[in-house]
Amino acid sequence: MISQIPVLVSSLLPLLSLLTSVSASCIHGTHLLPRQSETVPISNFGYSGNIGPLNWVSINETANALCSLGRFQSPINIDASIELDNGTSSTLRIPDVEEADFENLGTTVEVVVNGTLVDRGKEYALAQFHFHTPSEHRVFGEYQAMEAHFVFQAEGESSPALWTSSSLSLPVPTSLSNTMLPPLPDSTILVLAFLIRVSGQSELDPLFGSIFTALPAIRNPGSVTATGPLSFARLENHFATHSFYRYEGSLTTPPCSEGVEWLVVDGPLLVDVGTLEDVKSVIGFNSRYTQTALGERNLLN
């Protein structure tokens, strides 16, 4: 088997090229796109013109092919065809922190904290959370002012599998065909999405105020600062007391990879107008357009 390693590596090169071509995307900080250094990466895509969603595939036609070909793309308009889960099999835990890294990736701002989501008996680790304005998902046609994406990666290993072209979506040498693969790190990505509505009510979650007071320090792409203390107790309670929509879709940024588990909470969080304006002044418009219904032909194909 050792003598076959060079062949094995050469077979993996197409997959490796997909990973290395990805800039700062919504999987930043996961094992699929690990943090490389203290430097904050800046996205090579955007939301208008030649680097906007209609042209993401042209930035890298190999890596971003699913942006124009995929049939299970996100975000979507959530309707009665999407499963509504009562949440009894899911638990969210994000420890309070005295401070957290707060980064500007050029296309969004993200907060780096640890946390755990257990969903249907499977454990996921929180890599980071970031924001979109306006919301990317719509619920029965209605959108909100913002959307927060908490990006989790699966903990543990996948089950052993046969080394075949179909299991890897890559050509496999005849000498390695049907070889049993050892367990590999589970690459499943789960995104927990909270829609955020503008409100003048007094029951605003102080979490966002605590985060966004640090915005002036990261107005420039590539910058990073530290937040003040962050408490996630009310966010955990919101998740525990609301149902959520569940579906399998894709990343909403290049490379638009599919097989992403989405949990979209039914019931918005609240933010005040001033906070929304502060966020928009830094990240502007950063939402991908609504995709076709799951399984339907891609709008760009």
Tab-separated table of C-alpha atoms in Angstrom:
chain	number	residue	atom	x	y	z
A	1	MET	CA	0.000	0.000	0.000
A	2	ILE	CA	2.903	2.381	0.760
A	3	SER	CA	4.082	2.111	-2.839
A	4	GLN	CA	0.655	3.304	-3.951
A	5	ILE	CA	0.760	6.536	-1.915
A	6	PRO	CA	2.116	8.704	-4.801
A	7	VAL	CA	-0.754	7.473	-6.986
A	8	LEU	CA	-3.177	8.128	-4.156
A	9	VAL	CA	-1.916	11.679	-3.686
A	10	SER	CA	-2.094	12.413	-7.408
A	11	SER	CA	-5.701	11.247	-7.412
A	12	LEU	CA	-6.488	13.712	-4.623
A	13	LEU	CA	-4.946	16.723	-6.363
A	14	PRO	CA	-8.213	17.860	-8.007
A	15	LEU	CA	-9.877	17.885	-4.591
A	16	LEU	CA	-6.957	19.707	-3.003
A	17	SER	CA	-7.079	22.360	-5.723
A	18	LEU	CA	-10.687	23.085	-4.820
A	19	LEU	CA	-9.777	23.670	-1.197
A	20	THR	CA	-6.690	25.800	-1.796
A	21	SER	CA	-8.489	28.028	-4.301
A	22	VAL	CA	-11.107	29.128	-1.795
A	23	SER	CA	-10.628	32.573	-0.250
A	24	ALA	CA	-12.259	33.788	2.959
A	25	SER	CA	-15.675	32.188	2.659
A	26	CYS	CA	-18.446	31.179	5.040
A	27	ILE	CA	-16.505	28.010	5.993
A	28	HIS	CA	-13.541	30.059	7.244
A	29	GLY	CA	-12.130	28.503	10.399
A	30	THR	CA	-13.436	24.983	9.774
A	31	HIS	CA	-11.207	22.019	8.926
A	32	LEU	CA	-12.126	22.635	5.257
A	33	LEU	CA	-10.598	26.133	5.393
A	34	PRO	CA	-8.437	26.384	8.534
A	35	ARG	CA	-7.040	29.617	9.888
A	36	GLN	CA	-3.490	29.851	8.582
A	37	SER	CA	-1.998	32.696	10.630
A	38	GLU	CA	-2.774	35.833	12.576
A	39	THR	CA	-3.540	37.571	9.267
A	40	VAL	CA	-7.228	37.941	8.426
A	41	PRO	CA	-7.906	36.732	4.849
A	42	ILE	CA	-9.850	38.970	2.478
A	43	SER	CA	-12.474	37.465	0.171
A	44	ASN	CA	-11.799	37.384	-3.581
A	45	PHE	CA	-15.526	37.479	-4.376
A	46	GLY	CA	-18.193	40.094	-3.798
A	47	TYR	CA	-21.862	40.886	-4.321
A	48	SER	CA	-21.916	43.110	-7.402
A	49	GLY	CA	-20.303	43.476	-10.807
A	50	ASN	CA	-17.780	40.993	-12.166
A	51	ILE	CA	-17.186	39.379	-8.760
A	52	GLY	CA	-20.856	39.203	-7.807
A	53	PRO	CA	-23.011	36.045	-7.410
A	54	LEU	CA	-23.948	35.899	-11.103
A	55	ASN	CA	-20.261	35.596	-11.946
A	56	TRP	CA	-18.781	33.618	-9.049
A	57	VAL	CA	-18.165	30.634	-11.317
A	58	SER	CA	-15.887	32.748	-13.518
A	59	ILE	CA	-13.595	33.533	-10.577
A	60	ASN	CA	-12.609	29.851	-10.588
A	61	GLU	CA	-14.555	27.643	-13.001
A	62	THR	CA	-13.358	24.429	-11.334
A	63	ALA	CA	-13.696	25.313	-7.682
A	64	ASN	CA	-16.913	27.310	-8.062
A	65	ALA	CA	-18.693	25.102	-10.605
A	66	LEU	CA	-21.604	24.338	-8.275
A	67	CYS	CA	-22.423	28.058	-8.031
A	68	SER	CA	-23.913	27.752	-11.525
A	69	LEU	CA	-24.605	24.009	-11.809
A	70	GLY	CA	-25.740	22.885	-8.347
A	71	ARG	CA	-29.378	21.905	-7.856
A	72	PHE	CA	-29.341	22.066	-4.048
A	73	GLN	CA	-28.143	25.612	-3.536
A	74	SER	CA	-28.732	28.071	-0.697
A	75	PRO	CA	-30.298	30.389	0.294
A	76	ILE	CA	-33.869	29.418	-0.504
A	77	ASN	CA	-37.376	30.678	0.056
A	78	ILE	CA	-38.609	28.461	2.891
A	79	ASP	CA	-42.140	27.226	2.304
A	80	ALA	CA	-44.410	24.378	3.398
A	81	SER	CA	-42.215	21.832	1.593
A	82	ILE	CA	-39.369	22.389	4.094
A	83	GLU	CA	-39.372	20.325	7.295
A	84	LEU	CA	-40.236	22.223	10.478
A	85	ASP	CA	-38.427	20.593	13.418
A	86	ASN	CA	-39.623	21.210	16.978
A	87	GLY	CA	-36.013	21.141	18.170
A	88	THR	CA	-36.390	18.554	20.916
A	89	SER	CA	-33.448	16.550	19.544
A	90	SER	CA	-31.053	19.522	19.383
A	91	THR	CA	-29.046	21.351	22.055
A	92	LEU	CA	-26.942	24.508	21.670
A	93	ARG	CA	-24.189	25.459	24.120
A	94	ILE	CA	-21.916	28.501	23.649
A	95	PRO	CA	-19.912	29.467	26.748
A	96	ASP	CA	-19.763	33.131	27.735
A	97	VAL	CA	-16.419	34.798	26.991
A	98	GLU	CA	-14.575	37.847	28.301
A	99	GLU	CA	-13.571	38.736	24.743
A	100	ALA	CA	-13.496	37.253	21.241
A	101	ASP	CA	-11.702	37.969	17.987
A	102	PHE	CA	-13.860	40.128	15.696
A	103	GLU	CA	-12.677	40.130	12.067
A	104	ASN	CA	-13.485	41.941	8.822
A	105	LEU	CA	-13.161	39.553	5.841
A	106	GLY	CA	-14.169	42.172	3.299
A	107	THR	CA	-17.510	40.516	2.558
A	108	THR	CA	-18.689	40.047	6.150
A	109	VAL	CA	-17.638	40.441	9.760
A	110	GLU	CA	-17.194	37.346	11.908
A	111	VAL	CA	-16.777	36.474	15.568
A	112	VAL	CA	-14.553	33.579	16.619
A	113	VAL	CA	-15.822	31.637	19.643
A	114	ASN	CA	-16.152	28.018	20.708
A	115	GLY	CA	-19.416	26.189	21.188
A	116	THR	CA	-21.227	22.910	20.622
A	117	LEU	CA	-24.413	21.876	18.864
A	118	VAL	CA	-25.792	18.374	19.320
A	119	ASP	CA	-28.318	17.589	16.603
A	120	ARG	CA	-30.049	14.208	16.388
A	121	GLY	CA	-27.258	12.625	18.412
A	122	LYS	CA	-24.430	14.068	16.296
A	123	GLU	CA	-22.021	16.596	17.800
A	124	TYR	CA	-20.794	19.684	15.969
A	125	ALA	CA	-18.167	22.241	17.012
A	126	LEU	CA	-18.657	25.965	16.408
A	127	ALA	CA	-15.983	27.539	14.193
A	128	GLN	CA	-17.301	31.121	13.970
A	129	PHE	CA	-20.399	33.166	13.273
A	130	HIS	CA	-20.902	35.980	10.782
A	131	PHE	CA	-23.587	38.274	9.400
A	132	HIS	CA	-25.467	39.080	6.190
A	133	THR	CA	-27.537	42.158	5.339
A	134	PRO	CA	-30.296	41.760	4.366
A	135	SER	CA	-31.224	38.193	5.333
A	136	GLU	CA	-30.330	35.532	2.779
A	137	HIS	CA	-33.213	33.176	3.562
A	138	ARG	CA	-36.827	34.148	3.135
A	139	VAL	CA	-39.642	32.478	5.063
A	140	PHE	CA	-42.823	32.226	3.008
A	141	GLY	CA	-41.518	35.082	0.879
A	142	GLU	CA	-40.636	37.416	3.747
A	143	TYR	CA	-37.061	38.539	4.353
A	144	GLN	CA	-35.562	40.259	7.399
A	145	ALA	CA	-33.012	43.002	7.915
A	146	MET	CA	-30.121	40.697	8.851
A	147	GLU	CA	-29.152	37.059	9.219
A	148	ALA	CA	-26.533	35.505	11.487
A	149	HIS	CA	-24.838	32.256	10.451
A	150	PHE	CA	-23.277	30.094	13.171
A	151	VAL	CA	-20.970	27.722	11.279
A	152	PHE	CA	-20.368	24.301	12.820
A	153	GLN	CA	-18.242	21.357	11.735
A	154	ALA	CA	-18.891	17.734	12.672
A	155	GLU	CA	-16.852	16.174	15.449
A	156	GLY	CA	-15.488	12.643	15.068
A	157	GLU	CA	-14.842	10.440	12.065
A	158	SER	CA	-16.845	9.210	9.133
A	159	SER	CA	-17.580	5.513	8.715
A	160	PRO	CA	-15.096	3.410	6.703
A	161	ALA	CA	-15.982	3.376	3.016
A	162	LEU	CA	-14.876	1.781	-0.221
A	163	TRP	CA	-12.376	3.760	-2.292
A	164	THR	CA	-14.394	4.234	-5.477
A	165	SER	CA	-14.824	6.964	-8.051
A	166	SER	CA	-18.403	7.519	-6.920
A	167	SER	CA	-17.495	7.856	-3.230
A	168	LEU	CA	-14.823	10.492	-3.950
A	169	SER	CA	-16.228	12.119	-7.108
A	170	LEU	CA	-12.718	11.659	-8.493
A	171	PRO	CA	-11.012	9.187	-10.859
A	172	VAL	CA	-9.567	6.283	-8.868
A	173	PRO	CA	-6.726	4.093	-10.203
A	174	THR	CA	-7.729	0.503	-10.928
A	175	SER	CA	-5.151	-0.774	-8.424
A	176	LEU	CA	-6.934	1.128	-5.622
A	177	SER	CA	-10.507	0.574	-6.718
A	178	ASN	CA	-12.735	-0.999	-4.041
A	179	THR	CA	-10.034	-0.585	-1.379
A	180	MET	CA	-11.536	-0.006	2.060
A	181	LEU	CA	-10.791	3.518	3.230
A	182	PRO	CA	-9.917	4.099	6.885
A	183	PRO	CA	-12.199	6.391	8.874
A	184	LEU	CA	-11.619	10.026	7.893
A	185	PRO	CA	-12.518	13.266	9.694
A	186	ASP	CA	-16.230	13.922	9.235
A	187	SER	CA	-16.425	16.897	6.868
A	188	THR	CA	-20.094	17.700	7.461
A	189	ILE	CA	-20.821	21.423	7.803
A	190	LEU	CA	-23.940	22.581	9.660
A	191	VAL	CA	-25.079	26.206	9.618
A	192	LEU	CA	-27.456	27.461	12.292
A	193	ALA	CA	-29.174	30.579	10.946
A	194	PHE	CA	-30.953	33.252	12.985
A	195	LEU	CA	-33.030	35.824	11.127
A	196	ILE	CA	-32.808	39.301	12.676
A	197	ARG	CA	-35.601	41.876	12.591
A	198	VAL	CA	-35.408	45.605	13.280
A	199	SER	CA	-37.423	46.568	16.340
A	200	GLY	CA	-37.937	49.473	18.689
A	201	GLN	CA	-38.821	47.178	21.574
A	202	SER	CA	-36.878	47.210	24.818
A	203	GLU	CA	-36.360	43.418	24.725
A	204	LEU	CA	-33.361	43.598	22.399
A	205	ASP	CA	-30.702	40.938	22.874
A	206	PRO	CA	-27.632	42.735	24.306
A	207	LEU	CA	-25.345	40.249	22.529
A	208	PHE	CA	-25.425	42.232	19.288
A	209	GLY	CA	-24.802	45.520	21.047
A	210	SER	CA	-21.787	43.974	22.761
A	211	ILE	CA	-20.419	42.762	19.434
A	212	PHE	CA	-21.131	45.711	17.189
A	213	THR	CA	-19.790	48.403	19.530
A	214	ALA	CA	-16.392	47.177	18.278
A	215	LEU	CA	-17.236	47.822	14.602
A	216	PRO	CA	-15.283	51.116	14.326
A	217	ALA	CA	-12.054	49.209	14.987
A	218	ILE	CA	-12.531	46.885	11.984
A	219	ARG	CA	-13.896	49.181	9.299
A	220	ASN	CA	-11.107	48.141	6.918
A	221	PRO	CA	-11.047	44.648	5.315
A	222	GLY	CA	-8.386	42.446	6.867
A	223	SER	CA	-8.581	44.090	10.283
A	224	VAL	CA	-9.245	42.384	13.602
A	225	THR	CA	-10.051	43.550	17.115
A	226	ALA	CA	-11.352	42.122	20.381
A	227	THR	CA	-14.936	42.410	21.556
A	228	GLY	CA	-15.904	43.020	25.144
A	229	PRO	CA	-17.615	40.308	27.241
A	230	LEU	CA	-20.204	38.256	25.333
A	231	SER	CA	-23.081	36.311	26.904
A	232	PHE	CA	-24.922	33.715	24.833
A	233	ALA	CA	-27.540	32.677	27.412
A	234	ARG	CA	-30.432	34.449	25.701
A	235	LEU	CA	-29.388	33.123	22.296
A	236	GLU	CA	-29.308	29.566	23.671
A	237	ASN	CA	-32.754	30.082	25.187
A	238	HIS	CA	-34.117	31.461	21.914
A	239	PHE	CA	-32.917	28.350	20.122
A	240	ALA	CA	-34.301	26.052	22.823
A	241	THR	CA	-37.763	27.638	22.718
A	242	HIS	CA	-38.268	27.903	18.955
A	243	SER	CA	-38.766	25.405	16.152
A	244	PHE	CA	-36.488	25.553	13.127
A	245	TYR	CA	-36.616	24.697	9.449
A	246	ARG	CA	-34.287	21.892	8.387
A	247	TYR	CA	-32.963	21.197	4.903
A	248	GLU	CA	-29.797	20.158	3.065
A	249	GLY	CA	-28.381	22.851	0.807
A	250	SER	CA	-25.092	24.580	0.108
A	251	LEU	CA	-22.669	27.253	1.210
A	252	THR	CA	-24.024	30.690	0.264
A	253	THR	CA	-20.556	31.860	-0.794
A	254	PRO	CA	-18.004	30.347	-3.195
A	255	PRO	CA	-17.319	27.480	-3.720
A	256	CYS	CA	-21.093	26.898	-3.139
A	257	SER	CA	-20.382	23.339	-1.943
A	258	GLU	CA	-23.482	21.200	-1.371
A	259	GLY	CA	-24.302	18.744	1.410
A	260	VAL	CA	-24.513	21.533	4.017
A	261	GLU	CA	-27.019	20.950	6.823
A	262	TRP	CA	-29.156	24.035	7.454
A	263	LEU	CA	-31.184	24.834	10.561
A	264	VAL	CA	-33.077	28.134	10.114
A	265	VAL	CA	-34.721	29.233	13.359
A	266	ASP	CA	-38.415	30.100	13.104
A	267	GLY	CA	-38.701	33.366	14.982
A	268	PRO	CA	-36.378	36.361	14.541
A	269	LEU	CA	-33.974	37.941	16.967
A	270	LEU	CA	-34.302	41.695	17.443
A	271	VAL	CA	-31.902	44.542	16.697
A	272	ASP	CA	-32.386	48.305	16.797
A	273	VAL	CA	-32.162	50.613	13.774
A	274	GLY	CA	-28.923	52.234	14.892
A	275	THR	CA	-27.130	48.905	15.193
A	276	LEU	CA	-28.355	47.806	11.760
A	277	GLU	CA	-27.095	51.032	10.197
A	278	ASP	CA	-23.704	50.561	11.864
A	279	VAL	CA	-23.394	47.060	10.427
A	280	LYS	CA	-24.480	48.140	6.938
A	281	SER	CA	-21.924	50.944	6.957
A	282	VAL	CA	-19.163	48.336	7.239
A	283	ILE	CA	-20.351	45.318	5.231
A	284	GLY	CA	-22.956	46.905	2.939
A	285	PHE	CA	-25.088	44.481	0.929
A	286	ASN	CA	-23.778	40.916	1.241
A	287	SER	CA	-26.616	38.493	0.466
A	288	ARG	CA	-26.730	35.913	-2.304
A	289	TYR	CA	-29.931	35.950	-4.347
A	290	THR	CA	-32.644	33.373	-3.622
A	291	GLN	CA	-31.963	30.058	-5.349
A	292	THR	CA	-34.413	27.746	-7.094
A	293	ALA	CA	-36.390	25.188	-5.098
A	294	LEU	CA	-34.293	22.232	-3.945
A	295	GLY	CA	-33.605	19.813	-6.788
A	296	GLU	CA	-34.628	22.209	-9.547
A	297	ARG	CA	-32.308	23.339	-12.332
A	298	ASN	CA	-29.867	26.098	-11.350
A	299	LEU	CA	-30.887	29.556	-12.608
A	300	LEU	CA	-27.448	29.996	-14.190
A	301	ASN	CA	-27.421	26.654	-15.992
